[in-house]
Coordinates of C-alpha atoms in Angstrom, one line a residue:
X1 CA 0.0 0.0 0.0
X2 CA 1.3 3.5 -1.2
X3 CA 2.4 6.1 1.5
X4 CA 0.0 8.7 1.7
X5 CA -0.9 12.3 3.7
X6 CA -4.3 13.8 4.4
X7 CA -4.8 17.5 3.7
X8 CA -7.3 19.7 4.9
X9 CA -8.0 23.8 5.1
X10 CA -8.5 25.9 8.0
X11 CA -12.2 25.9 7.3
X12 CA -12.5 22.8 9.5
X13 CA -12.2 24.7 12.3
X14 CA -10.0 21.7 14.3
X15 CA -7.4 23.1 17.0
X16 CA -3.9 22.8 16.3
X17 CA -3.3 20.4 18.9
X18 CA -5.4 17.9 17.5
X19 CA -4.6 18.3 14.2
X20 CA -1.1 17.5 15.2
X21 CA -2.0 14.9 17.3
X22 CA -3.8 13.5 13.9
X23 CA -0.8 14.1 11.8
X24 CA -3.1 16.4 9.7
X25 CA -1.7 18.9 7.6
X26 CA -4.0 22.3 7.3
X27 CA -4.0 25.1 4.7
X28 CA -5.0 28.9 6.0
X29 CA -7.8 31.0 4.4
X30 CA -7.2 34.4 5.2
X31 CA -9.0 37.3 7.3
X32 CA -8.7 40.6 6.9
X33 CA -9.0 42.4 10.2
X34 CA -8.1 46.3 11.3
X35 CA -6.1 46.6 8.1
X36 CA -4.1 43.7 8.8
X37 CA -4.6 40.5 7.0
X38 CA -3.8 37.3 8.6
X39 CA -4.4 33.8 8.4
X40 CA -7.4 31.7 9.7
X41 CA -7.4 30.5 13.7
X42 CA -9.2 29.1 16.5
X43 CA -6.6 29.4 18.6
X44 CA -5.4 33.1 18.6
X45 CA -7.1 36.2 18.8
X46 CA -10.9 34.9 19.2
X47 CA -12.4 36.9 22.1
X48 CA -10.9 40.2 20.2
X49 CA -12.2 39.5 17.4
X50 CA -15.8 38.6 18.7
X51 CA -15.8 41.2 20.8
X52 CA -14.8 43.8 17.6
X53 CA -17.6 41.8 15.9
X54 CA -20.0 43.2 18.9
X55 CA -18.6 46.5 18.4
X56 CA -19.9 46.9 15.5
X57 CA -16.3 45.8 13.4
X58 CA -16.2 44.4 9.8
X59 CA -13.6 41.4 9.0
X60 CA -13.5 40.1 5.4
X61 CA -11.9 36.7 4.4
X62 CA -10.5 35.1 1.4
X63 CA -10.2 31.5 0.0
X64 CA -6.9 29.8 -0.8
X65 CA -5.7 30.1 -4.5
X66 CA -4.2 27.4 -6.6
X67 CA -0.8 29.2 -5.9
X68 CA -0.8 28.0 -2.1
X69 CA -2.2 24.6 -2.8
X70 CA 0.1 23.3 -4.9
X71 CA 2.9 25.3 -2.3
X72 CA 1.0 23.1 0.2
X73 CA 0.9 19.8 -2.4
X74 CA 3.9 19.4 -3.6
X75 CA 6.4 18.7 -0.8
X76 CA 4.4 15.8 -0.1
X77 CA 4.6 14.6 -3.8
X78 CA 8.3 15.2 -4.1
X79 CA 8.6 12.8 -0.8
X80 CA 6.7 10.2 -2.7
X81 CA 3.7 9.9 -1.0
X82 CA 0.3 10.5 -2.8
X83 CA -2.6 12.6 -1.3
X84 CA -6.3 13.0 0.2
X85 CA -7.3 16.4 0.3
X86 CA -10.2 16.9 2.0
X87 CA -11.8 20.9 1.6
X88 CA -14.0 23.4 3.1
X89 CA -17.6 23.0 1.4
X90 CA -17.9 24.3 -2.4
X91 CA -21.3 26.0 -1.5
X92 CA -19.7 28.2 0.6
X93 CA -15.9 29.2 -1.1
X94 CA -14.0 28.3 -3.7
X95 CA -11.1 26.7 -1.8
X96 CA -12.7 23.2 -3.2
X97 CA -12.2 24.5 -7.3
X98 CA -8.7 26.0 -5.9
X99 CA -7.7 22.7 -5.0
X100 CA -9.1 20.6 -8.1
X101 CA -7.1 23.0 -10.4
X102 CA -3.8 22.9 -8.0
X103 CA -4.1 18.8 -8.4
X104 CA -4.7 18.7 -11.8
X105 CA -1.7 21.0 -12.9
X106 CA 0.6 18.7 -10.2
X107 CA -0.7 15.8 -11.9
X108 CA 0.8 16.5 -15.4
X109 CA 4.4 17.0 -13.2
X110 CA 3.7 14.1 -11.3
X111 CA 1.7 11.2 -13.3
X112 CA 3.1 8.8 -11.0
X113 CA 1.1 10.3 -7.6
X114 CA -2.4 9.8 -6.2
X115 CA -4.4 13.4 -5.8
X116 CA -7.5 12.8 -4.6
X117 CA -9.8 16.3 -3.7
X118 CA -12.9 15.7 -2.0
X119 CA -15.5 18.7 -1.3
X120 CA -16.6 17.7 2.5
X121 CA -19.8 19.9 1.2
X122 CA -19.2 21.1 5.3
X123 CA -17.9 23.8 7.4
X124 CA -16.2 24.5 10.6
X125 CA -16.0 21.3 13.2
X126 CA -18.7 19.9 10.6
X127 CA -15.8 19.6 8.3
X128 CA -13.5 18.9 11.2
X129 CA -15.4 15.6 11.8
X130 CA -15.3 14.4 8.9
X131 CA -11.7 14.8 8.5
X132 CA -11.1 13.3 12.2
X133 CA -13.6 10.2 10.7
X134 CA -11.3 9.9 7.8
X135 CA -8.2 9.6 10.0
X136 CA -9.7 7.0 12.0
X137 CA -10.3 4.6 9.1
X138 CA -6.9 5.6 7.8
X139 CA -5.7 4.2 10.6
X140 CA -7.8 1.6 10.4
X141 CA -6.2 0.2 7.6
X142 CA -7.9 2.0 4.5
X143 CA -6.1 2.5 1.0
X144 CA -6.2 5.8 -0.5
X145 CA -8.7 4.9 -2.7
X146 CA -10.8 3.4 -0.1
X147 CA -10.5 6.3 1.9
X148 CA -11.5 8.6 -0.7
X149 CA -14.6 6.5 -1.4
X150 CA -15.6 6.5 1.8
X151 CA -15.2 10.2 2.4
X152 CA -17.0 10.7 -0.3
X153 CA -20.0 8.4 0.7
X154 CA -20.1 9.6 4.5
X155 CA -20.2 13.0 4.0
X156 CA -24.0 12.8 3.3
X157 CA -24.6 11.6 6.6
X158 CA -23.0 14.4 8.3
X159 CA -24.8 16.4 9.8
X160 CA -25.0 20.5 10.7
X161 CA -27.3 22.2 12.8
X162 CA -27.0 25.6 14.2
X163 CA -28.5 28.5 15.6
X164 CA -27.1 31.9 16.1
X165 CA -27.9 35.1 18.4
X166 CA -28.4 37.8 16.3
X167 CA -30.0 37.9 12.9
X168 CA -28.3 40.8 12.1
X169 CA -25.2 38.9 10.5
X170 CA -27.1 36.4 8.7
X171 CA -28.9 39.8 6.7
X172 CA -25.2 41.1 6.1
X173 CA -24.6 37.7 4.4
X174 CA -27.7 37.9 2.3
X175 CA -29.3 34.8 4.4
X176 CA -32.1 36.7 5.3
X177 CA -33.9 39.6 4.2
X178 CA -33.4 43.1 6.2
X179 CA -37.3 43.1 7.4
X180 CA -36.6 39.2 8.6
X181 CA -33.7 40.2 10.4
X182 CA -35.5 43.2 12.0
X183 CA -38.6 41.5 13.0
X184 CA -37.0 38.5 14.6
X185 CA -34.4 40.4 17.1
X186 CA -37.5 42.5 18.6
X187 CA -39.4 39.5 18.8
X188 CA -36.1 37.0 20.2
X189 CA -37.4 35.1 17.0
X190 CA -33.9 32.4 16.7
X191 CA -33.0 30.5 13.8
X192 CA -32.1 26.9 13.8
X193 CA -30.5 26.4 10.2
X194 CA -28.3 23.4 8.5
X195 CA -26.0 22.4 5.7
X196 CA -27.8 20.8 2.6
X197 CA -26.6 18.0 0.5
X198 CA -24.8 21.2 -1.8
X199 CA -23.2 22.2 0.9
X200 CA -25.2 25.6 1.2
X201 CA -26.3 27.1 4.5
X202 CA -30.9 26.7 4.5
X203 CA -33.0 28.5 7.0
X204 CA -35.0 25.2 8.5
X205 CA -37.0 26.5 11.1
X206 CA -37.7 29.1 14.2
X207 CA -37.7 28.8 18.0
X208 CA -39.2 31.4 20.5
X209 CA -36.1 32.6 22.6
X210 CA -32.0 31.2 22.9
X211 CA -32.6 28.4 25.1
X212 CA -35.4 26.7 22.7
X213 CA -33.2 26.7 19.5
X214 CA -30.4 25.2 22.0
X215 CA -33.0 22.1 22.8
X216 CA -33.9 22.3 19.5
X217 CA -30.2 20.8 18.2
X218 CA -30.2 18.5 20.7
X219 CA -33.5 17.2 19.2
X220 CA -32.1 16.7 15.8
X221 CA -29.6 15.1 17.3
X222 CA -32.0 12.5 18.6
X223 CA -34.0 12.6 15.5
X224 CA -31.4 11.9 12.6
X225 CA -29.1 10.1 14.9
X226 CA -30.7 7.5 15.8
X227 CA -28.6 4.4 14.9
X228 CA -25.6 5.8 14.1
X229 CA -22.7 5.3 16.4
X230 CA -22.2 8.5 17.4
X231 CA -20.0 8.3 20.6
X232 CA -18.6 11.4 19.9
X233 CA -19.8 14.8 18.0
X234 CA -18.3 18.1 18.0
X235 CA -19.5 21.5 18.8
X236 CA -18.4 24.6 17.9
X237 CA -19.3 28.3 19.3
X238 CA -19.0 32.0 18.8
X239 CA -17.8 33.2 22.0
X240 CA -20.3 31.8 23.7
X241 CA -18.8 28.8 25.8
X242 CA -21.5 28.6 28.6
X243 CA -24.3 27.5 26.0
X244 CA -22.1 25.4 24.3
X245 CA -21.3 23.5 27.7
X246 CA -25.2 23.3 27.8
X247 CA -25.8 21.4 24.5
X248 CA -22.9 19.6 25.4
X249 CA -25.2 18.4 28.6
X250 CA -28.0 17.6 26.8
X251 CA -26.7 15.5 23.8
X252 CA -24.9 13.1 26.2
X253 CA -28.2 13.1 28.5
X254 CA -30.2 11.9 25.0
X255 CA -27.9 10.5 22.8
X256 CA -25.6 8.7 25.1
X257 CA -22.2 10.5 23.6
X258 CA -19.5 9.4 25.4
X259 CA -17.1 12.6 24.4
X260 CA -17.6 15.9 22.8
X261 CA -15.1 18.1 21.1
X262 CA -15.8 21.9 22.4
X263 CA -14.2 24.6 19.9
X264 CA -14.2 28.2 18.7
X265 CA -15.7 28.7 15.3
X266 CA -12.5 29.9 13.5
X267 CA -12.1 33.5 12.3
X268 CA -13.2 33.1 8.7
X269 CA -16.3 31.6 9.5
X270 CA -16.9 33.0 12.5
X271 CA -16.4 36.9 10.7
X272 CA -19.7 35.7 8.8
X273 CA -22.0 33.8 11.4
X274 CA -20.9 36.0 14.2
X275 CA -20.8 36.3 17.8
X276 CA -23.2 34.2 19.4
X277 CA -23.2 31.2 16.8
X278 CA -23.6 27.5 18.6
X279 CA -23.7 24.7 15.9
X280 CA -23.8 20.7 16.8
X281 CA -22.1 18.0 14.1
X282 CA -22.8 14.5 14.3
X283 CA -23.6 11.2 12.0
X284 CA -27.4 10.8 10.7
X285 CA -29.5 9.2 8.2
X286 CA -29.2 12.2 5.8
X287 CA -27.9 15.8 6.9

């Protein structure tokens, strides 16, 4: 069986420490932030940029380019070793078509290598799951080509579910309309959205106040879970730890999940979906 690395981008939102633990290599997107453009974290900087967020600050991001991939790629292919890259969802950047045309131009240098790209079709510790999955059957024993197929397969079963605090940001990002937006923050209306089989962010349905959309991921949880071994799941917040800790109580009250991964929605994602975000991944029958 060939040698071979797993790649992923930033937009998996996974801490360094486990992505190192995991052997994982990840690629930046950018933020731009007070004039100062730097690359995409869940481990630096968070509070002051949620709390600039608050403030009534603007940060804008950028996807990675063909350039960086094949920067990224081709160490890996000099070493001999051929590659599963796994990318940030397609309905949400274009990191996924950087990557495809990155492959295919290293592909003509080195016809003797494996590239495989796979669009996760996730975000954030959505994505991050699926890339932890994928290093579990890697270790497990998988080819690359076995791997990739799975991927590939699995990602249709992984599940996104949020809700957020404010409406506001989801109107900046065209998600909702301006009246929608308005309406819903005087009447604590709060949104409990997921990821669709494209990968693109839908508006599912509406709770009365912040503790009610909370229970309401739980209950999806419950709902689409059911049968899955899903001993662990991940959650990821927006500065907003304390009702992350509480979904964290209720999906191992319902679902029996042994261990949950707590994290900071990253910079680039977390400049669009803003302060207050809470979002729960896990394995189901269909996302």
């Amino acid at each position: 069986m060939s040698q071979y690395q797993i790649i992923t981008d930033s937009g998996c939102d996974l801490p360094k420490a486990m992505l190192e633990q995991l052997g994982i290599r990840t690629v930046p997107l950018t933020v731009n932030f007070r004039e100062e453009t730097r690359g995409d974290s869940v481990d630096e900087g968070m509070s002051e940029l949620y709390a600039a967020l608050r403030a009534g600050e603007v940060a804008t991001t950028s996807a990675i380019n063909p350039d960086r991939w094949v920067q990224e790629m081709l160490p890996y292919l000099e070493s001999g070793a051929d590659l599963l890259v796994i990318t940030f969802s397609s309905g949400l950047s274009a990191t996924y078509q950087s990557a495809v045309i990155a492959a295919d131009e290293l592909k003509e240098t080195y016809p003797q290598r494996k590239i495989f790209v796979v669009d996760s079709l996730s975000a954030s510790l959505g994505q991050g799951l699926l890339v932890w999955y994928a290093c579990q059957k890697k270790q497990e024993g998988l080819s690359l080509e076995e791997l990739a197929s799975w991927t590939e397969e699995n990602r249709m079963h992984l599940c996104h579910w949020f809700t957020v605090d404010d409406l506001m940001y989801l109107k900046r990002g065209g998600r909702v309309s301006a009246t929608t937006a308005l309406v819903g923050t005087m009447l604590q209306i709060k949104p409990v959205l997921h990821m669709d089989d494209e990968g693109h962010l839908i508006n599912m349905s509406k709770t009365r106040g912040r503790k009610a959309s909370i229970e309401a991921l739980a209950e999806k949880a419950v709902q689409l879970g059911a049968g899955y071994e899903n001993h662990t799941m991940f959650i990821c917040h927006g500065d907003c730890l304390e009702d992350a800790r509480y979904l964290e109580t209720l999906v191992k009250e319902k679902c029996g999940v042994k261990e949950v991964l707590i994290g900071y929605t990253g910079t680039v994602i977390g400049s669009h979906s803003g302060p207050g975000t809470l979002a729960l991944f896990f394995m189901g029958k269909n996302r």
